[in-house]
Short mmCIF file of C-alpha atoms in Angstrom, two decimals:
data_model
loop_
_atom_site.label_atom_id
_atom_site.label_comp_id
_atom_site.label_asym_id
_atom_site.label_seq_id
_atom_site.Cartn_x
_atom_site.Cartn_y
_atom_site.Cartn_z
CA MET F 247 80.70 -10.95 -14.64
CA LYS F 248 82.36 -9.62 -17.78
CA GLN F 249 81.02 -6.33 -19.08
CA LEU F 250 82.06 -3.42 -21.27
CA LYS F 251 81.72 0.01 -19.68
CA VAL F 252 81.00 2.98 -21.93
CA ASN F 253 80.34 6.63 -21.18
CA LEU F 254 77.23 8.10 -22.78
CA ILE F 255 77.76 11.62 -24.09
CA LYS F 256 75.02 13.77 -25.64
CA GLY F 257 74.03 17.36 -26.18
CA PRO F 258 72.23 19.54 -23.63
CA ALA F 259 68.67 18.49 -22.86
CA GLU F 260 67.14 21.74 -24.15
CA CYS F 261 68.60 21.10 -27.62
CA ASN F 262 67.82 17.39 -27.97
CA ASP F 263 64.95 14.97 -28.22
CA PRO F 264 63.92 13.80 -24.71
CA HIS F 265 63.84 10.20 -25.97
CA ILE F 266 67.63 10.09 -26.49
CA PRO F 267 68.51 8.60 -23.06
CA ALA F 268 66.00 5.76 -23.45
CA PHE F 269 67.06 5.23 -27.07
CA SER F 270 70.71 5.05 -26.01
CA GLU F 271 70.01 2.45 -23.31
CA GLU F 272 68.07 0.32 -25.80
CA TYR F 273 70.90 0.65 -28.34
CA LEU F 274 73.43 -0.59 -25.78
CA GLU F 275 71.12 -3.50 -24.89
CA ASN F 276 71.05 -4.54 -28.55
CA ILE F 277 74.85 -4.47 -28.68
CA SER F 278 74.90 -6.52 -25.46
CA ARG F 279 72.78 -9.24 -27.02
CA GLU F 280 75.18 -9.52 -29.96
CA ILE F 281 78.40 -9.34 -27.94
CA GLY F 282 77.28 -11.87 -25.31
CA PHE F 283 77.76 -9.75 -22.18
CA ASP F 284 76.53 -6.43 -20.82
CA VAL F 285 77.52 -3.15 -22.43
CA VAL F 286 76.62 -0.56 -19.82
CA ASN F 287 76.62 3.21 -19.44
CA CYS F 288 78.95 4.24 -16.60
CA PRO F 289 80.63 7.37 -15.29
CA VAL F 290 83.85 8.17 -17.08
CA GLU F 291 85.84 7.30 -13.93
CA GLU F 292 84.63 3.69 -14.11
CA VAL F 293 85.40 3.51 -17.83
CA ALA F 294 88.97 4.55 -17.01
CA GLU F 295 89.41 1.49 -14.78
CA GLN F 296 88.93 -1.02 -17.61
CA GLY F 297 91.78 0.23 -19.80
CA LEU F 298 89.58 0.75 -22.89
CA SER F 299 88.29 4.27 -23.47
CA VAL F 300 84.82 3.93 -24.99
CA TYR F 301 82.23 6.65 -25.52
CA PHE F 302 78.69 6.17 -26.80
CA VAL F 303 77.91 9.27 -28.84
CA GLY F 304 74.20 9.60 -28.16
CA SER F 305 73.47 12.71 -30.15
CA GLY F 306 74.68 15.91 -31.72
CA GLY F 307 76.09 18.37 -29.25
CA ALA F 308 78.11 15.63 -27.50
CA GLU F 309 81.38 17.32 -28.43
CA MET F 310 81.49 19.54 -25.36
CA SER F 311 80.86 16.58 -23.04
CA PHE F 312 83.76 14.74 -24.68
CA GLN F 313 86.08 17.73 -24.36
CA ALA F 314 85.23 18.04 -20.66
CA THR F 315 86.07 14.41 -19.84
CA TYR F 316 88.55 12.98 -22.35
CA GLN F 317 91.62 13.77 -20.25
CA LYS F 318 90.39 11.33 -17.62
CA LEU F 319 90.86 8.54 -20.16
CA LYS F 320 93.76 7.35 -22.30
CA GLU F 321 94.00 7.10 -26.06
CA PRO F 322 92.90 5.53 -28.29
CA TYR F 323 89.36 6.86 -27.89
CA ILE F 324 86.62 4.57 -29.19
CA LEU F 325 83.46 6.37 -30.34
CA ILE F 326 80.33 4.27 -30.89
CA ALA F 327 78.18 6.26 -33.30
CA HIS F 328 74.81 5.63 -35.00
CA GLN F 329 72.63 7.14 -37.72
CA TYR F 330 70.17 8.93 -35.44
CA TYR F 331 70.06 12.28 -33.63
CA ASN F 332 73.20 13.63 -35.39
CA SER F 333 75.39 11.13 -33.52
CA PHE F 334 77.71 10.57 -36.48
CA ALA F 335 78.20 14.28 -37.07
CA ALA F 336 79.26 14.74 -33.44
CA ALA F 337 81.65 11.77 -33.67
CA MET F 338 83.27 13.30 -36.77
CA GLU F 339 83.80 16.60 -34.94
CA ILE F 340 85.37 14.74 -32.02
CA MET F 341 87.70 12.92 -34.41
CA GLY F 342 88.78 16.28 -35.82
CA PHE F 343 89.55 17.46 -32.28
CA LEU F 344 91.63 14.35 -31.59
CA GLN F 345 93.61 14.74 -34.78
CA GLU F 346 94.40 18.36 -33.98
CA HIS F 347 95.74 17.23 -30.60
CA ASN F 348 97.72 14.30 -32.09
CA LEU F 349 95.56 11.76 -30.26
CA ARG F 350 94.34 8.46 -31.62
CA GLY F 351 90.68 7.65 -32.00
CA GLU F 352 88.27 5.59 -34.07
CA ILE F 353 84.56 5.62 -34.84
CA VAL F 354 82.89 2.23 -34.42
CA TRP F 355 80.09 1.99 -36.95
CA GLY F 356 77.75 -0.60 -38.45
CA ASP F 357 74.88 -2.86 -37.50
CA PHE F 358 74.73 -4.36 -34.04
CA LYS F 359 76.64 -7.48 -35.08
CA GLU F 360 79.43 -5.49 -36.74
CA ILE F 361 79.73 -3.18 -33.74
CA ALA F 362 79.83 -6.15 -31.36
CA GLU F 363 82.57 -7.91 -33.35
CA ASN F 364 84.64 -4.72 -33.48
CA LEU F 365 84.27 -4.11 -29.74
CA LYS F 366 85.14 -7.72 -28.92
CA ILE F 367 88.42 -7.35 -30.75
CA LYS F 368 89.20 -4.05 -29.04
CA MET F 369 88.39 -5.52 -25.64
CA ALA F 370 90.62 -8.54 -26.26
CA VAL F 371 93.50 -6.27 -27.29
CA ALA F 372 93.08 -4.02 -24.24
CA GLU F 373 92.81 -7.00 -21.89
CA THR F 374 95.89 -8.62 -23.44
CA LYS F 375 97.99 -5.48 -23.05
CA LYS F 376 96.80 -5.07 -19.48
CA LYS F 377 97.60 -8.68 -18.64
CA LEU F 378 101.01 -8.47 -20.32
CA SER F 379 101.89 -5.47 -18.16
CA HIS F 380 101.51 -7.62 -15.02
CA SER F 381 102.93 -10.91 -16.35
CA ARG F 382 106.10 -12.88 -15.66
CA LEU F 383 107.53 -15.51 -18.01
CA GLY F 384 110.23 -18.03 -17.11
CA CYS F 385 112.95 -19.60 -19.28
CA PHE F 386 114.55 -22.74 -17.87
CA GLY F 387 117.78 -22.79 -19.80
CA ALA F 388 118.77 -20.62 -22.76
CA PRO F 389 117.64 -21.54 -26.29
CA GLY F 390 119.13 -24.93 -27.13
CA GLY F 391 120.73 -25.16 -30.57
CA LEU F 392 118.77 -22.12 -31.76
CA ILE F 393 120.68 -19.05 -32.97
CA ALA F 394 117.80 -16.64 -33.70
CA SER F 395 115.26 -17.42 -30.98
CA ASP F 396 116.33 -15.33 -28.00
CA VAL F 397 114.65 -12.14 -26.74
CA ASP F 398 116.09 -8.96 -25.27
CA PHE F 399 114.30 -9.11 -21.92
CA GLU F 400 114.69 -5.40 -21.12
CA THR F 401 113.38 -4.26 -24.51
CA PHE F 402 110.36 -6.53 -24.21
CA LYS F 403 109.64 -5.26 -20.70
CA ARG F 404 109.83 -1.62 -21.82
CA LYS F 405 107.40 -2.40 -24.65
CA THR F 406 104.86 -4.44 -22.70
CA GLY F 407 105.62 -4.36 -18.99
CA CYS F 408 106.04 -8.15 -19.05
CA GLU F 409 109.05 -9.52 -17.16
CA ILE F 410 111.06 -12.44 -18.54
CA VAL F 411 113.48 -14.27 -16.26
CA LEU F 412 116.16 -16.86 -17.15
CA TYR F 413 116.55 -19.70 -14.62
CA PRO F 414 119.24 -22.40 -14.69
CA LEU F 415 118.07 -25.67 -16.18
CA ASP F 416 119.72 -27.43 -13.23
CA GLU F 417 117.01 -26.08 -10.96
CA LEU F 418 114.36 -27.84 -13.03
CA VAL F 419 116.40 -31.04 -13.12
CA GLU F 420 116.79 -31.09 -9.33
CA GLU F 421 113.09 -30.44 -8.90
CA CYS F 422 112.29 -33.33 -11.27
CA LYS F 423 114.39 -35.69 -9.17
CA LYS F 424 112.09 -35.05 -6.20
CA GLY F 425 109.30 -36.73 -8.16
CA GLY F 426 105.57 -36.26 -7.90
CA TYR F 427 102.92 -34.45 -9.88
CA PRO F 428 99.30 -33.33 -9.36
CA GLU F 429 96.66 -35.76 -10.57
CA ASN F 430 94.10 -34.25 -12.92
CA LYS F 431 92.01 -35.23 -15.93
CA TRP F 432 95.02 -34.94 -18.24
CA THR F 433 97.36 -37.16 -16.22
CA LYS F 434 94.58 -39.72 -15.73
CA GLN F 435 93.78 -39.68 -19.43
CA LEU F 436 97.41 -40.32 -20.32
CA LYS F 437 97.90 -43.17 -17.84
CA GLU F 438 94.73 -44.89 -19.05
CA ARG F 439 96.28 -45.29 -22.51
CA GLY F 440 98.41 -48.16 -21.24
CA TYR F 441 100.95 -48.32 -24.07
CA VAL F 442 103.22 -46.30 -26.35
CA ASN F 443 103.71 -47.01 -30.04
CA ASP F 444 107.20 -47.46 -31.43
CA ARG F 445 106.49 -45.00 -34.25
CA ALA F 446 103.72 -42.63 -35.15
CA SER F 447 102.40 -44.73 -38.01
CA ASP F 448 102.40 -48.31 -36.77
CA ALA F 449 100.76 -50.23 -33.94
CA LYS F 450 103.83 -51.88 -32.46
CA LYS F 451 103.60 -51.45 -28.69
CA LEU F 452 106.96 -50.36 -27.31
CA TYR F 453 106.05 -49.56 -23.68
CA VAL F 454 103.49 -51.73 -21.91
CA GLY F 455 102.80 -52.81 -18.33
CA LYS F 456 105.46 -51.84 -15.80
CA ARG F 457 107.65 -50.20 -18.46
CA PHE F 458 104.78 -47.97 -19.54
CA THR F 459 104.15 -46.90 -15.93
CA GLU F 460 107.83 -46.12 -15.39
CA GLU F 461 108.16 -44.09 -18.59
CA MET F 462 104.92 -42.22 -17.96
CA ASP F 463 105.97 -41.36 -14.40
CA LYS F 464 109.30 -39.99 -15.66
CA ALA F 465 107.49 -37.81 -18.19
CA LEU F 466 104.89 -36.61 -15.68
CA ASN F 467 107.53 -35.84 -13.05
CA ILE F 468 108.73 -33.07 -15.35
CA TYR F 469 105.18 -31.72 -15.40
CA GLY F 470 105.05 -31.82 -11.60
CA ALA F 471 108.41 -30.07 -11.30
CA LEU F 472 107.37 -27.30 -13.68
CA LYS F 473 104.09 -26.81 -11.83
CA ARG F 474 105.95 -26.35 -8.56
CA LEU F 475 108.44 -23.92 -10.08
CA ILE F 476 105.65 -21.97 -11.82
CA GLU F 477 103.97 -21.56 -8.44
CA LYS F 478 107.25 -20.75 -6.67
CA TYR F 479 108.22 -17.98 -9.09
CA HIS F 480 104.66 -16.81 -9.95
CA LEU F 481 105.11 -17.53 -13.65
CA ASP F 482 102.44 -17.10 -16.32
CA GLY F 483 104.29 -19.07 -19.01
CA VAL F 484 107.52 -21.04 -19.50
CA THR F 485 109.97 -22.37 -22.03
CA VAL F 486 112.32 -25.29 -21.34
CA ARG F 487 115.65 -26.26 -22.92
CA CYS F 488 114.21 -29.72 -23.25
CA PHE F 489 116.78 -31.56 -25.38
CA ASP F 490 119.21 -31.47 -22.47
CA LEU F 491 116.69 -33.48 -20.44
CA LEU F 492 117.28 -36.48 -22.73
CA GLY F 493 120.69 -37.07 -21.21
CA LEU F 494 119.99 -35.71 -17.74
CA LEU F 495 116.67 -37.48 -17.08
CA HIS F 496 116.44 -39.95 -19.97
CA THR F 497 113.02 -38.69 -20.97
CA THR F 498 111.50 -35.69 -22.73
CA GLY F 499 109.43 -32.68 -21.73
CA CYS F 500 106.79 -33.32 -24.38
CA MET F 501 104.01 -34.47 -22.05
CA ALA F 502 104.71 -31.79 -19.44
CA LEU F 503 104.32 -29.04 -22.03
CA ALA F 504 101.26 -30.73 -23.53
CA ILE F 505 99.46 -30.65 -20.18
CA LEU F 506 100.56 -27.15 -19.20
CA ASN F 507 99.29 -25.73 -22.48
CA ALA F 508 95.98 -27.56 -22.06
CA GLU F 509 95.70 -26.01 -18.59
CA GLY F 510 96.12 -22.53 -20.06
CA ILE F 511 99.78 -22.05 -19.11
CA PRO F 512 101.69 -21.31 -22.33
CA ALA F 513 104.71 -23.64 -22.45
CA ALA F 514 107.28 -23.75 -25.25
CA CYS F 515 110.11 -26.18 -25.85
CA GLU F 516 113.81 -25.97 -26.82
CA GLY F 517 114.23 -22.87 -24.63
CA ASP F 518 112.76 -20.81 -27.49
CA GLN F 519 112.11 -17.34 -26.10
CA LYS F 520 110.56 -15.79 -29.22
CA THR F 521 108.05 -18.62 -29.38
CA LEU F 522 107.24 -18.28 -25.68
CA VAL F 523 106.48 -14.59 -26.20
CA SER F 524 104.41 -15.43 -29.29
CA MET F 525 102.56 -18.20 -27.49
CA TYR F 526 101.73 -16.03 -24.50
CA VAL F 527 100.43 -13.16 -26.66
CA LEU F 528 98.36 -15.56 -28.76
CA ALA F 529 96.88 -17.41 -25.77
CA THR F 530 95.96 -14.17 -24.04
CA LEU F 531 94.40 -12.69 -27.19
CA THR F 532 92.40 -15.74 -28.27
CA GLY F 533 91.85 -17.71 -25.07
CA GLN F 534 93.14 -20.79 -26.93
CA SER F 535 96.16 -23.03 -26.67
CA SER F 536 98.40 -23.30 -29.73
CA PHE F 537 100.55 -25.93 -31.43
CA MET F 538 104.28 -25.04 -31.54
CA VAL F 539 105.64 -26.45 -34.79
CA ASN F 540 108.62 -26.87 -37.09
CA PRO F 541 107.99 -26.01 -40.75
CA SER F 542 109.03 -29.29 -42.36
CA GLY F 543 108.39 -28.86 -46.09
CA LEU F 544 106.86 -26.58 -48.72
CA ASP F 545 104.97 -27.07 -51.97
CA PRO F 546 104.92 -23.54 -53.46
CA ARG F 547 102.97 -24.66 -56.55
CA ASN F 548 100.02 -25.71 -54.40
CA ASN F 549 100.65 -23.21 -51.59
CA GLU F 550 100.97 -26.05 -49.10
CA ILE F 551 103.20 -26.50 -46.08
CA ILE F 552 103.85 -29.36 -43.66
CA PHE F 553 104.34 -28.64 -39.96
CA SER F 554 105.35 -31.11 -37.27
CA HIS F 555 106.40 -31.42 -33.64
CA CYS F 556 106.32 -33.97 -30.81
CA THR F 557 104.27 -31.94 -28.35
CA LEU F 558 101.01 -30.08 -28.66
CA PRO F 559 98.31 -29.02 -26.18
CA MET F 560 96.27 -32.02 -25.08
CA ASP F 561 93.05 -30.03 -25.44
CA MET F 562 93.70 -29.20 -29.10
CA PRO F 563 93.54 -32.36 -31.32
CA ASP F 564 90.40 -34.30 -32.17
CA SER F 565 92.25 -37.48 -31.18
CA TYR F 566 95.76 -38.57 -30.31
CA GLU F 567 97.98 -41.58 -29.65
CA LEU F 568 101.20 -41.92 -27.67
CA ALA F 569 104.55 -42.41 -29.39
CA THR F 570 108.22 -41.97 -28.59
CA HIS F 571 110.06 -38.70 -29.12
CA PHE F 572 111.14 -38.49 -32.77
CA GLU F 573 114.82 -37.49 -32.59
CA SER F 574 115.75 -39.64 -29.60
CA GLY F 575 113.35 -42.59 -29.81
CA ILE F 576 112.80 -42.39 -26.04
CA GLY F 577 110.31 -40.72 -23.71
CA ILE F 578 106.66 -40.12 -24.60
CA ALA F 579 105.30 -37.81 -27.29
CA LEU F 580 101.99 -37.19 -29.04
CA THR F 581 100.83 -38.13 -32.51
CA SER F 582 97.54 -36.45 -33.37
CA ASP F 583 94.64 -36.16 -35.77
CA PHE F 584 92.63 -33.07 -36.67
CA LYS F 585 89.58 -32.68 -38.86
CA PRO F 586 90.08 -30.34 -41.83
CA GLN F 587 89.36 -26.80 -40.67
CA GLU F 588 90.49 -23.18 -40.78
CA MET F 589 93.67 -22.38 -38.88
CA THR F 590 95.90 -19.36 -38.25
CA ILE F 591 99.71 -19.54 -38.27
CA PHE F 592 101.44 -16.96 -36.07
CA LYS F 593 104.85 -15.73 -34.91
CA THR F 594 106.26 -12.47 -33.57
CA ASN F 595 109.79 -11.35 -32.85
CA GLY F 596 111.31 -10.32 -29.53
CA ASP F 597 110.12 -6.71 -29.41
CA LEU F 598 106.75 -7.00 -31.23
CA SER F 599 108.07 -4.88 -34.11
CA LYS F 600 107.37 -7.65 -36.63
CA TYR F 601 104.81 -10.43 -36.86
CA TYR F 602 103.29 -12.96 -39.21
CA ALA F 603 99.65 -14.05 -39.12
CA GLY F 604 98.62 -16.26 -42.01
CA LYS F 605 95.25 -17.84 -42.71
CA ALA F 606 95.40 -21.49 -43.70
CA GLN F 607 93.17 -24.46 -44.32
CA LEU F 608 94.15 -27.74 -42.68
CA VAL F 609 94.23 -30.29 -45.50
CA GLU F 610 95.10 -33.41 -43.50
CA SER F 611 96.85 -34.85 -40.49
CA MET F 612 99.84 -36.95 -41.47
CA HIS F 613 101.77 -39.84 -39.90
CA ARG F 614 105.16 -40.06 -41.58
CA ASN F 615 108.03 -41.90 -39.89
CA ASP F 616 110.60 -39.28 -40.88
CA LEU F 617 109.15 -36.26 -39.06
CA CYS F 618 108.19 -35.24 -35.54
CA ARG F 619 105.15 -37.16 -34.34
CA SER F 620 102.26 -34.70 -34.76
CA GLN F 621 102.04 -33.55 -38.36
CA MET F 622 99.79 -31.21 -40.35
CA LYS F 623 99.55 -30.31 -44.00
CA LEU F 624 98.04 -26.86 -44.50
CA ARG F 625 97.09 -24.84 -47.56
CA LEU F 626 98.23 -21.23 -47.21
CA LEU F 627 95.84 -18.53 -48.40
CA GLU F 628 98.65 -16.04 -49.00
CA GLY F 629 101.26 -18.32 -50.54
CA THR F 630 104.68 -19.43 -49.33
CA ASP F 631 106.91 -16.37 -49.93
CA TYR F 632 107.09 -15.44 -46.24
CA TYR F 633 108.64 -18.81 -45.35
CA LEU F 634 111.26 -18.62 -48.07
CA LYS F 635 112.19 -14.93 -47.91
CA ASN F 636 111.35 -13.37 -44.55
CA PRO F 637 110.57 -15.88 -41.79
CA ILE F 638 110.75 -15.08 -38.07
CA SER F 639 113.10 -17.95 -37.18
CA ASN F 640 112.04 -21.59 -37.21
CA HIS F 641 109.22 -22.35 -34.79
CA HIS F 642 105.71 -21.07 -35.46
CA LEU F 643 102.34 -21.47 -33.79
CA ILE F 644 99.08 -22.88 -35.10
CA VAL F 645 95.74 -21.95 -33.54
CA ARG F 646 92.20 -22.88 -34.52
CA GLY F 647 90.08 -20.47 -36.55
CA ASP F 648 90.80 -17.22 -38.34
CA GLN F 649 92.48 -14.99 -35.75
CA THR F 650 94.14 -12.60 -38.20
CA LYS F 651 91.91 -9.55 -37.51
CA LEU F 652 92.45 -9.91 -33.78
CA ILE F 653 96.22 -10.29 -34.16
CA LYS F 654 96.44 -7.32 -36.53
CA ALA F 655 94.46 -5.14 -34.10
CA PHE F 656 96.87 -6.05 -31.29
CA PHE F 657 99.97 -5.08 -33.24
CA ASP F 658 98.33 -1.97 -34.69
CA SER F 659 97.72 -0.79 -31.12
CA PHE F 660 101.48 -0.30 -30.64
CA GLN F 661 101.78 2.14 -33.54
#
């Protein structure tokens, strides 16, 4: 069961109110109710195991307890303080000590809801960094037709501990030719559709009956092949140079990536390594799948942007239909609909030294014939300058909700 471990520090018993231990336990219980899981007092050795150094400053006089134990933990030091028993004064003294020793720390302050929200973000950041340090990402083929979407694997590993490995696309192709894929709710859902539209915006049925079954099997065989290779190489995420599959397998990787992302395995297309890194960070931080998109058009006067692509996670849209792949007119892709809602647009570069996280409101889902099949029009809260003057390459990611505080906290943790 998920829990947050904190170490309670307080002054000596002879100098403090005897009710402080009981008060502290009740305070942690109130935070637990807001955060949705247990926040518990533990020995400092157990706190060290979770990768997030959290102290609960119970009272004045806690400074000496902190000084005696802090070296067992790693910075940054998180100090939960409150307005009783001189807790805040002790936390301020501890912060002064940290600054004198060039160590990072922060006082978490506020009502129970504010404290819970702050701790949730810090936990997500710590868990993401810990997971990254033990992760392995696979690239099947180098970026295809992209000149600013590769990553320096060694630099990224030094920064995060995450290993990225380049595999020949031929290995995926040979695995696809073996055929076969695991049946699950996503594959069943797709096969029950029974037809594919010629274009995103009309109802002309292009694949039906036997042809539909053949085309769907070709698309799902790529999914099966990737699943087997993910298991073989112990991969946590992948990107595929998918345009080459058009000629080699006469289908696209759109459905394979759509299912993998819905299953919680970040999967990017076009061999894009920067987007794979971005997708993996975002999925680990938020617990959500994300839509990998092309920016397709801007309206700076209204702060609006159109994004589109032919694949998106199957668990993400409110509804979807099947269409052909836009550029080739073959294979199977997704055209989707979303209700208007708040979204976050995200991208980072290859060494996490730069990122973009923009809040946006989804205005409408679109179904134009001249763009990739799934299309969104969003209104940007911070305008369009980033896209015109300082973008991080082409592809970006869209995730539900406002995730900007969480993303900022993650990147701030590397400073």
